[in-house]
XYZ file of C-alpha atoms in Angstrom:
590
model
C -0.195 60.030 63.136
C 0.777 56.440 62.589
C 2.388 56.238 66.017
C -0.665 57.686 67.685
C -2.986 55.232 65.923
C -0.764 52.282 66.858
C -0.776 53.330 70.494
C -4.561 53.681 70.409
C -5.044 50.235 68.869
C -2.590 48.678 71.340
C -4.399 50.300 74.241
C -7.733 49.091 72.918
C -6.417 45.522 72.650
C -4.829 45.406 76.126
C -7.754 47.205 77.663
C -10.165 44.477 76.679
C -11.301 41.989 79.260
C -9.711 38.564 78.998
C -11.873 35.609 79.866
C -10.958 31.939 79.888
C -13.788 29.415 79.437
C -13.213 25.811 80.457
C -16.295 23.851 79.301
C -16.458 20.102 79.952
C -16.765 17.911 76.891
C -20.023 16.322 76.074
C -19.333 13.137 74.160
C -21.604 10.369 73.243
C -22.012 7.420 75.507
C -20.361 5.084 73.066
C -17.354 7.342 72.594
C -16.956 8.474 76.229
C -14.347 5.887 77.126
C -12.571 5.855 73.792
C -9.207 7.507 74.099
C -6.248 6.832 71.921
C -3.480 5.035 73.769
C -0.351 6.995 74.661
C 1.651 5.163 72.015
C -0.659 6.308 69.253
C -0.514 9.885 70.548
C 3.266 9.783 70.458
C 3.217 8.440 66.894
C 0.832 11.140 65.715
C 2.537 14.071 67.511
C 6.155 12.955 67.579
C 7.137 15.369 64.799
C 7.572 12.740 62.051
C 6.446 14.243 58.816
C 6.098 10.864 57.048
C 2.745 9.097 56.758
C 1.511 6.701 59.390
C 1.911 2.990 58.868
C -1.845 2.451 59.156
C -2.646 5.159 56.640
C -2.268 4.393 52.945
C 0.182 6.599 51.158
C -2.378 7.548 48.541
C -4.862 8.892 51.094
C -2.403 11.262 52.792
C -2.681 14.866 51.682
C 0.132 17.218 52.616
C -2.049 20.197 51.769
C -4.594 19.343 54.407
C -4.687 22.306 56.807
C -5.644 20.143 59.747
C -2.659 17.869 59.303
C -0.404 20.870 58.824
C -1.668 22.362 62.139
C -1.023 19.138 64.019
C 2.472 18.943 62.582
C 3.133 22.487 63.656
C 1.906 21.779 67.191
C 3.752 18.499 67.579
C 7.009 19.818 66.144
C 8.545 22.229 68.690
C 11.426 23.001 66.372
C 9.127 24.687 63.868
C 7.172 26.596 66.486
C 9.797 27.975 68.856
C 11.621 30.365 66.503
C 8.404 31.877 65.068
C 6.634 32.666 68.334
C 7.112 35.884 70.181
C 6.373 36.425 73.860
C 3.164 38.270 72.904
C 2.065 35.318 70.729
C 2.833 32.837 73.520
C 0.732 34.942 75.845
C -2.097 34.952 73.322
C -1.929 31.178 72.985
C -2.574 30.716 76.698
C -5.661 32.967 76.928
C -8.324 33.904 74.409
C -10.044 37.278 74.435
C -13.796 36.963 74.449
C -14.282 39.668 71.865
C -11.805 38.306 69.261
C -13.825 36.180 66.798
C -11.046 35.798 64.230
C -9.455 32.679 65.832
C -10.422 29.281 64.480
C -11.551 26.516 66.781
C -8.656 24.364 65.499
C -6.001 26.812 66.741
C -7.718 27.868 69.983
C -7.463 24.859 72.319
C -8.754 26.665 75.382
C -12.115 27.598 73.860
C -14.455 24.653 74.231
C -17.903 25.020 72.656
C -20.464 22.434 71.740
C -19.368 22.437 68.119
C -15.627 22.361 68.834
C -15.171 19.778 71.610
C -14.330 17.005 69.191
C -12.380 16.645 66.002
C -12.014 13.813 63.547
C -8.677 13.478 61.811
C -8.307 12.318 58.237
C -6.864 8.961 59.278
C -10.098 8.123 61.107
C -8.583 8.107 64.622
C -10.520 9.127 67.721
C -10.793 12.731 68.799
C -8.585 14.395 71.431
C -10.181 15.457 74.713
C -9.728 18.904 76.220
C -7.308 17.497 78.827
C -5.093 15.961 76.123
C -5.065 19.140 74.075
C -4.228 21.106 77.215
C -1.398 18.666 77.901
C 0.020 19.096 74.374
C -0.173 22.824 74.804
C 1.847 22.621 78.073
C 4.451 20.442 76.366
C 4.834 23.043 73.645
C 5.167 25.890 76.103
C 7.792 23.986 78.119
C 9.718 23.288 74.948
C 9.608 26.987 74.075
C 10.915 27.867 77.542
C 13.836 25.452 77.427
C 14.643 26.598 73.916
C 14.803 30.184 75.150
C 17.441 29.106 77.689
C 19.671 27.978 74.816
C 20.934 24.946 76.713
C 22.011 23.134 73.568
C 24.165 26.049 72.424
C 25.708 26.335 75.899
C 26.416 22.588 76.046
C 28.043 22.677 72.606
C 30.169 25.636 73.625
C 31.291 23.858 76.823
C 32.163 20.687 74.913
C 34.173 22.746 72.491
C 36.032 24.363 75.351
C 36.666 20.988 77.015
C 38.024 19.404 73.858
C 40.249 22.372 73.090
C 43.866 21.465 73.424
C 45.537 22.478 76.650
C 48.796 24.305 76.669
C 51.740 22.524 78.173
C 52.825 25.594 80.104
C 56.186 27.238 80.262
C 59.076 24.894 80.183
C 61.239 24.941 83.286
C 64.514 26.625 82.646
C 67.370 24.450 83.715
C 69.629 26.231 86.135
C 73.072 26.892 84.903
C 75.801 24.869 86.434
C 77.650 26.943 88.919
C 81.279 26.619 89.449
C 82.302 24.305 92.267
C 82.657 26.210 95.475
C 85.954 26.222 97.168
C 86.157 23.755 100.048
C 86.274 25.465 103.381
C 89.184 24.626 105.568
C 88.349 22.869 108.830
C 90.638 22.546 111.753
C 91.769 19.160 112.971
C 89.790 19.725 116.133
C 86.557 20.094 114.166
C 87.508 17.086 112.033
C 88.137 15.178 115.273
C 91.567 13.909 114.269
C 94.851 14.166 116.073
C 97.932 15.834 114.504
C 99.028 12.507 113.051
C 95.713 12.132 111.206
C 94.286 9.343 113.373
C 90.557 9.838 114.139
C 89.780 10.551 117.756
C 87.342 8.320 119.681
C 83.717 9.452 119.891
C 82.707 11.320 123.024
C 79.798 9.550 124.757
C 76.556 11.540 124.796
C 75.927 13.265 128.071
C 72.567 12.356 129.678
C 70.117 15.195 129.952
C 69.882 16.577 133.468
C 66.787 15.443 135.337
C 64.905 18.325 136.888
C 63.557 17.318 140.263
C 59.957 18.411 140.649
C 60.346 18.474 144.428
C 63.920 19.524 145.201
C 65.077 18.397 148.610
C 65.646 21.158 151.100
C 69.040 21.281 152.752
C 69.357 19.388 156.031
C 69.462 21.206 159.310
C 67.373 24.050 160.738
C 65.561 26.461 158.432
C 64.761 30.056 159.377
C 61.127 30.849 160.113
C 60.783 33.473 157.402
C 57.410 33.951 155.685
C 57.276 33.025 152.014
C 54.853 35.872 151.362
C 57.525 38.561 151.449
C 54.907 41.305 151.454
C 54.805 40.836 155.216
C 57.183 43.176 156.938
C 59.582 41.869 159.554
C 57.774 43.849 162.221
C 54.475 42.103 161.492
C 56.199 38.721 161.486
C 57.882 39.413 164.818
C 54.586 40.574 166.283
C 52.893 37.395 165.088
C 55.589 35.170 166.598
C 55.334 37.042 169.881
C 51.577 36.489 169.900
C 52.106 32.779 169.273
C 54.491 32.635 172.199
C 52.122 34.426 174.565
C 49.077 32.288 173.814
C 51.160 29.142 174.348
C 51.648 29.882 178.056
C 48.838 27.617 179.284
C 48.655 25.619 182.479
C 48.291 21.846 182.504
C 45.015 22.093 184.403
C 43.492 24.060 181.565
C 43.846 21.092 179.205
C 41.761 18.620 181.213
C 38.968 17.180 179.111
C 35.419 17.182 180.334
C 32.537 15.217 178.832
C 29.082 16.749 178.526
C 25.831 14.915 177.922
C 24.641 14.278 174.392
C 21.738 16.736 174.355
C 23.909 19.564 175.570
C 26.530 18.648 173.016
C 23.998 18.697 170.160
C 22.755 22.094 171.299
C 26.291 23.477 171.221
C 26.754 22.196 167.669
C 23.684 24.049 166.463
C 25.158 27.356 167.650
C 28.306 26.979 165.535
C 28.082 29.007 162.316
C 30.322 29.981 159.410
C 30.718 33.687 158.638
C 32.321 35.469 155.711
C 35.390 36.571 157.674
C 36.003 32.959 158.798
C 36.898 31.760 155.281
C 40.255 32.487 153.681
C 42.968 30.968 151.517
C 45.889 30.008 153.721
C 48.159 27.928 151.442
C 48.621 27.701 147.700
C 47.711 24.072 146.943
C 45.624 21.179 148.224
C 45.440 20.849 152.003
C 46.745 17.571 153.475
C 46.713 18.385 157.208
C 45.137 20.838 159.656
C 45.950 21.655 163.299
C 44.425 24.035 165.886
C 46.370 25.718 168.638
C 44.930 24.733 172.057
C 44.731 28.327 173.299
C 41.338 29.536 174.485
C 42.191 33.222 174.262
C 43.118 33.388 170.589
C 42.319 31.187 167.609
C 45.390 30.096 165.653
C 45.048 27.551 162.850
C 47.758 25.793 160.807
C 47.403 24.034 157.428
C 49.903 21.985 155.406
C 49.550 21.664 151.624
C 50.767 19.538 148.737
C 53.875 21.592 147.910
C 55.316 21.595 151.449
C 53.960 24.930 152.599
C 52.623 25.533 156.104
C 50.186 28.386 156.524
C 49.366 29.917 159.901
C 46.198 31.982 160.280
C 45.388 34.212 163.235
C 41.593 34.598 163.124
C 41.665 37.571 165.476
C 43.306 39.627 162.721
C 41.897 40.531 159.340
C 41.924 37.731 156.770
C 44.797 39.127 154.726
C 46.904 40.429 157.598
C 46.651 37.314 159.764
C 48.028 34.728 157.274
C 51.709 33.746 157.327
C 53.111 31.108 154.962
C 56.336 29.145 155.588
C 58.063 26.504 153.445
C 59.846 23.979 155.712
C 59.218 20.998 153.372
C 59.412 20.201 149.675
C 56.581 17.648 149.418
C 53.072 17.231 150.895
C 52.731 17.892 154.615
C 50.490 14.970 155.531
C 50.530 15.235 159.340
C 50.875 18.152 161.738
C 50.260 18.783 165.476
C 50.871 21.515 168.015
C 52.768 19.974 170.876
C 50.319 19.212 173.719
C 53.073 19.849 176.271
C 54.663 22.986 174.752
C 52.325 24.607 172.160
C 55.110 26.932 171.063
C 56.265 23.924 169.023
C 54.546 22.940 165.801
C 55.657 19.504 164.594
C 55.109 18.624 160.927
C 55.785 15.523 158.822
C 56.209 15.427 155.049
C 56.496 12.929 152.224
C 60.012 14.235 151.630
C 61.250 12.082 154.519
C 61.589 14.752 157.180
C 59.969 15.611 160.498
C 60.500 19.200 161.605
C 59.624 21.204 164.683
C 58.735 24.843 164.263
C 60.073 26.558 167.394
C 58.520 29.998 167.623
C 60.845 31.030 170.457
C 63.890 30.527 168.245
C 62.107 31.347 164.945
C 63.470 28.214 163.228
C 62.203 24.906 161.848
C 64.648 22.451 163.332
C 65.004 18.954 161.937
C 63.839 16.131 164.240
C 64.043 13.079 161.971
C 65.329 12.625 158.447
C 65.534 9.675 156.032
C 67.036 9.790 152.558
C 65.535 6.441 151.518
C 62.000 6.431 152.941
C 58.942 8.623 152.652
C 56.856 9.363 155.726
C 53.070 9.273 156.061
C 52.083 10.193 159.668
C 53.265 10.403 163.265
C 51.984 10.674 166.846
C 53.390 11.396 170.304
C 54.279 8.329 172.382
C 54.980 10.268 175.584
C 52.857 12.896 177.301
C 55.698 15.397 177.117
C 55.993 14.858 173.303
C 59.602 13.755 173.656
C 59.211 10.509 171.660
C 57.367 9.863 168.423
C 56.128 6.909 166.429
C 56.472 7.599 162.693
C 54.672 5.685 159.930
C 56.344 5.158 156.563
C 54.799 4.528 153.164
C 56.776 1.302 152.723
C 54.929 -0.199 155.733
C 57.553 0.199 158.446
C 57.317 2.294 161.604
C 60.104 4.183 163.366
C 60.560 5.172 167.002
C 62.157 8.617 167.331
C 63.463 10.215 170.528
C 63.749 13.977 170.232
C 66.153 14.117 173.172
C 68.780 12.083 171.316
C 71.245 14.160 169.302
C 71.026 13.723 165.572
C 68.184 13.109 163.162
C 68.055 9.305 163.145
C 65.509 6.944 164.663
C 65.976 4.704 167.694
C 64.310 1.745 165.974
C 62.814 0.922 162.592
C 60.385 -1.981 162.756
C 58.811 -4.015 159.996
C 55.157 -4.627 160.926
C 54.408 -6.818 157.865
C 52.250 -4.287 156.082
C 52.415 -3.127 152.479
C 51.961 0.463 153.561
C 51.214 2.480 156.661
C 48.977 5.471 156.150
C 48.269 6.573 159.730
C 49.549 5.763 163.207
C 47.820 6.787 166.439
C 48.730 6.224 170.096
C 46.307 5.020 172.768
C 45.385 8.028 175.001
C 45.645 6.054 178.271
C 47.959 3.119 177.620
C 50.501 4.967 175.529
C 52.590 1.922 174.780
C 49.914 0.847 172.303
C 49.517 2.362 168.869
C 47.261 1.494 165.954
C 48.505 1.397 162.363
C 46.193 1.573 159.320
C 47.609 0.079 156.148
C 46.489 -1.277 152.807
C 43.636 -3.470 154.091
C 44.788 -4.408 157.573
C 44.352 -2.353 160.749
C 46.418 -3.637 163.677
C 47.342 -2.623 167.229
C 50.970 -3.033 168.329
C 52.864 -2.759 171.595
C 55.988 -0.620 171.322
C 57.641 -2.503 174.197
C 57.919 -5.611 172.034
C 58.851 -4.049 168.723
C 61.904 -5.358 166.916
C 63.324 -4.830 163.452
C 61.571 -7.906 161.985
C 59.029 -10.526 162.908
C 56.587 -8.251 164.720
C 53.083 -9.517 165.400
C 50.086 -7.357 166.356
C 48.311 -7.877 169.632
C 44.935 -7.110 168.016
C 43.579 -7.200 164.496
C 40.552 -5.104 163.426
C 38.734 -7.172 160.813
C 36.088 -6.356 158.217
C 37.876 -4.047 155.785
C 37.735 -4.993 152.108
C 39.716 -2.104 150.590
C 42.479 0.280 151.594
C 42.053 2.076 154.916
C 42.736 5.819 154.969
C 42.850 6.296 158.754
C 42.266 4.703 162.175
C 42.103 6.656 165.458
C 41.470 5.856 169.108
C 38.737 7.740 170.946
C 40.271 10.798 172.683
C 39.574 10.189 176.379
C 39.425 6.456 177.156
C 40.571 4.840 173.922
C 37.686 2.344 174.155
C 36.603 3.054 170.569
C 38.393 3.108 167.225
C 36.957 4.724 164.103
C 38.289 3.784 160.656
C 37.724 5.271 157.216
C 37.815 2.740 154.396
C 37.661 3.029 150.612
C 34.752 0.570 150.530
C 32.472 3.526 151.458
C 32.131 2.499 155.098
C 32.959 4.113 158.421
C 33.537 1.424 161.057
C 33.593 1.727 164.844
C 35.314 -0.945 166.985
C 35.156 -1.646 170.711
C 38.753 -1.634 171.956
C 37.983 -1.666 175.696
C 39.558 -5.138 175.801
C 42.315 -5.859 173.314
C 41.723 -9.377 172.027
C 43.432 -10.995 169.065
C 40.548 -10.179 166.713
C 38.164 -7.288 167.292
C 34.857 -7.394 165.367
C 32.986 -4.408 164.017
C 30.741 -2.670 166.520
C 29.030 -0.234 164.121
C 29.277 0.191 160.340
C 28.037 3.409 158.710
C 27.583 3.649 154.959
C 29.357 6.787 153.788
C 30.572 7.955 150.381
C 34.368 8.018 150.722
C 35.112 8.086 146.991
C 36.865 11.441 146.830
C 38.602 10.726 143.530
C 42.032 11.757 142.366
C 41.953 15.509 142.941
C 40.619 15.560 146.512
C 42.414 14.521 149.671
C 41.012 11.308 151.131
C 38.603 11.578 154.050
C 39.913 10.889 157.540
C 37.287 10.573 160.271
C 38.556 12.038 163.573
C 37.112 12.110 167.084
C 35.938 15.297 168.746
C 38.429 15.815 171.623
C 35.625 17.105 173.857
C 33.273 14.155 173.258
C 34.224 10.498 173.676
C 31.590 9.008 171.374
C 31.336 11.477 168.468
C 33.511 11.839 165.382
C 33.776 14.301 162.469
C 34.206 13.480 158.766
C 33.959 15.290 155.430
C 31.146 14.630 153.011
C 30.537 14.414 149.274
C 26.858 15.345 149.709
C 25.306 18.536 148.390
C 25.068 21.156 149.674
C 28.697 20.778 150.747
C 28.929 19.991 154.435
C 30.884 18.488 157.328
C 29.138 15.718 159.248
C 29.242 14.592 162.882
C 28.269 11.009 163.799
C 27.818 9.197 167.064
C 29.555 5.853 167.581
C 26.132 4.197 167.222
C 26.001 5.324 163.578
C 23.513 8.157 164.101
C 24.275 11.426 162.358
C 23.994 14.176 164.943
C 24.640 17.322 162.938
C 25.755 18.679 159.549
C 27.734 21.905 159.254
C 26.957 23.724 156.015
C 26.550 27.207 154.620
C 25.337 27.674 151.063
C 26.884 31.124 150.777
C 30.396 30.464 152.115
C 30.951 26.690 151.879
C 30.895 25.469 148.301
C 33.624 22.804 148.261
C 34.479 19.472 149.875
C 36.364 19.783 153.175
C 38.355 16.546 153.245
C 40.575 17.365 156.246
C 39.074 18.631 159.505
C 40.230 19.518 163.022
C 38.347 20.294 166.248
C 39.495 22.553 169.059
C 40.246 20.560 172.251
C 38.202 22.812 174.549
C 36.213 25.375 172.528
C 33.406 24.910 169.998
C 35.564 25.492 166.943
C 35.647 23.276 163.850
C 38.081 23.869 160.968
C 37.671 22.311 157.516
C 40.275 22.431 154.743
C 39.516 21.903 151.049
C 41.674 21.022 148.051
C 42.345 24.610 146.976
C 44.146 25.729 150.152
C 41.126 27.370 151.766
C 40.092 27.019 155.422
C 36.516 27.274 156.775
C 36.078 27.881 160.515
C 32.750 27.147 162.236
C 32.484 28.675 165.689
C 29.858 29.899 168.127
């Protein structure tokens, strides 16, 4: 019965409606602005049980219930232990139907008769805001006391001050008995039988691994490096090369068409998917096109010394044959204009070789153990003599009819370096050499080992010159490619001592370190038009007229996505080949 009655009473209490009344204070006009200063509030509610300094000791009554209530409120230490969570909840809200609470203990109930209180010491009353503030302070103190921070802090201090153990003492290892000394032979002790120490052997230098090992001198067999090709396919390819090289001299005569017709033919040249393939492994340094009109055969030389031959009339994979006749970059390469069965190539490794398809060998034409070669050209129409440029600035005259692999003459032309050499198409005793900054024309009839002077000097270059070439039919123009981002055209119809610039075309020639430098070349079919690579986007190959006008740009967004630094043009057909720095060839044709 008692449990049932307690549950009924508890349900009746919690089922009652709780209402909080916040009534503003109504104070007199004279007392509206009178509030005790914060210091006085702290003194009255700081928890000090002694009498105030202003209050006489005789007037203080410890039995005053009002003073006792204030002390209980202002002293959190006496309130916290005695309050339960239910009591703290009751102190925050006041039920409207509970009349047993006094106005002194219920700070949230503000009526007209309870909004002010006069304390025995005669101080001013507390406002509702101040009583609310004291109530919040008390509740916060109760909350922090429930966390027991002081007990936890004392326990942590006790743990920190507790003496730490010194750990387990390290056990000293027992002294082991001295090991017996191993016997060493006199050879290991490096002493002779009489006990005299032998002299120290000098340290042997580490062997230097050559990154580009020199190939052995003499002829090399024309065997494809891609061994997946069967010997039958290789023999069939070499036979095809031999057959297409049987051309008559009359078929090589160059004819000039008018400019409008030439521009129309350029617009019909396109790049298809089957006209793009990877021919060599590394960056392309040189490109050559076989002069045959019946079959398209293209050659490319790369950085590692490989030469790739691509027959476009076959499938992309089946028509590529790779040979390795050199050990360093193949920077210059031509099919012989007199006998196209010969492919002559020059490399930085100091060799010039001739790939003879009839004998299936790469025979050695010229070799130098001291110098590195840069370019060459044919001095005679029958390709029997060559002029070879060297990186140290000299030029060499080589006669292929002379036994051996030495030059007939090595001439110092007073240049720091020679990047390209090119022979005049009509007056073949003249050749032009492009060097560091200077571009000069020399006469081979007056060359000597030292003290050579040019017959003409092409002025205007401010940085290194990558190439200089005569126009293909008359030789009356020279186009140069310079690192100062300029393509220059010179009038060489009369060879004076100094030849000024005829046309200068601004062109971005800054290819950087990883791309082969641009070399502007003439179109063999057109006297006044030249081809050059471009850094512009979309990637393209540009054709300019000698007046500086850009006639056409070859591009294909789908199949041309890289810079074609090295280009070659077919001597009689509308075929343009561009090589990039990853060993890939792009062939534009109509």
